[in-house]
XYZ file of C-alpha atoms in Angstrom:
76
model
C -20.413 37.035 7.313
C -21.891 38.197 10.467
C -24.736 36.905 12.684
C -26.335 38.062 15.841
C -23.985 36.201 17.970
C -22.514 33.743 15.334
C -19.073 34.745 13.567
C -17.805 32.807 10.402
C -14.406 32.636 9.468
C -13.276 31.058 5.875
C -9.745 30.433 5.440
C -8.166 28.810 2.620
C -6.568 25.398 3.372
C -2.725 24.912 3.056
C -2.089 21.900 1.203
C 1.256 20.963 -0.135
C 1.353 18.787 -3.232
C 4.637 17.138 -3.541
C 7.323 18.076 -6.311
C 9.262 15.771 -8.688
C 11.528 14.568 -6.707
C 9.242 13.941 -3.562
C 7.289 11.680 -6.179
C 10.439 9.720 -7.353
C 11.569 8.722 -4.088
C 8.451 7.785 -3.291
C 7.899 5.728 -6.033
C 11.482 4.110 -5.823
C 10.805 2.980 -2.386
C 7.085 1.625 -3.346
C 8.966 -0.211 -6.214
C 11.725 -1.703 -3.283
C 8.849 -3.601 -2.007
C 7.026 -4.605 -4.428
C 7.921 -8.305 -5.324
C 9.275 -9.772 -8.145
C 7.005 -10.339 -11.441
C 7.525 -14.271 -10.956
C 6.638 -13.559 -7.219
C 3.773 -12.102 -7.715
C 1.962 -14.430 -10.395
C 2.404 -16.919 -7.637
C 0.466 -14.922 -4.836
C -1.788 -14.278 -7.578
C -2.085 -17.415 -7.715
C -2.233 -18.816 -4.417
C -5.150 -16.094 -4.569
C -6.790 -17.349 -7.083
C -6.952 -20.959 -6.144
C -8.710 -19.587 -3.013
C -11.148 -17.478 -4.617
C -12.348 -20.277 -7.017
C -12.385 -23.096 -3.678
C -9.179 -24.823 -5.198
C -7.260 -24.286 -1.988
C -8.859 -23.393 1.924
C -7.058 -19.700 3.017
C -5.459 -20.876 5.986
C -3.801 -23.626 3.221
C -2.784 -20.641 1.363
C -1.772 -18.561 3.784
C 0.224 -20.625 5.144
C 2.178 -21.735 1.602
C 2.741 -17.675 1.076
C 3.991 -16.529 4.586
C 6.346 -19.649 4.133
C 7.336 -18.884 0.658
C 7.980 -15.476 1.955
C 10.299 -16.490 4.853
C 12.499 -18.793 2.969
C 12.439 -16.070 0.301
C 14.196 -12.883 2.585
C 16.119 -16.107 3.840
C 18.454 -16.842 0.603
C 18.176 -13.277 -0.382
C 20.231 -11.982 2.464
């Protein structure tokens, strides 16, 4: 397209999509950090108390972080 004074340029974009194998590794190391299914109903928890007023956030917070801690502690 050309314009008095005005040039337009259209390119297509380059956009790599990842293959199998990207995707697997990916997912593998999404899955390293998820935590375990018994973990996680008790965040869910803790998450749920504060969403229905059952426990203050800072309460909660404070009960997961240290959960957390002593968690990575007897795993290593």
């Amino acid at each position: 397209m050309h314009l008095p004074f005005v040039t337009a340029q259209f390119h297509k974009p380059d956009v790599h999509l990842p293959g199998k194998h990207e995707l697997a590794s990916a997912t593998e190391a999404v899955r390293a950090q998820l935590p375990e299914p018994g973990q996680a109903l008790f965040y869910g928890g803790l998450a749920a108390g504060v969403a229905l007023s059952l426990l203050e956030w800072p309460v909660a917070l404070a009960i997961g972080v240290g959960t957390a801690v002593i968690g990575r502690e007897r795993h290593e």
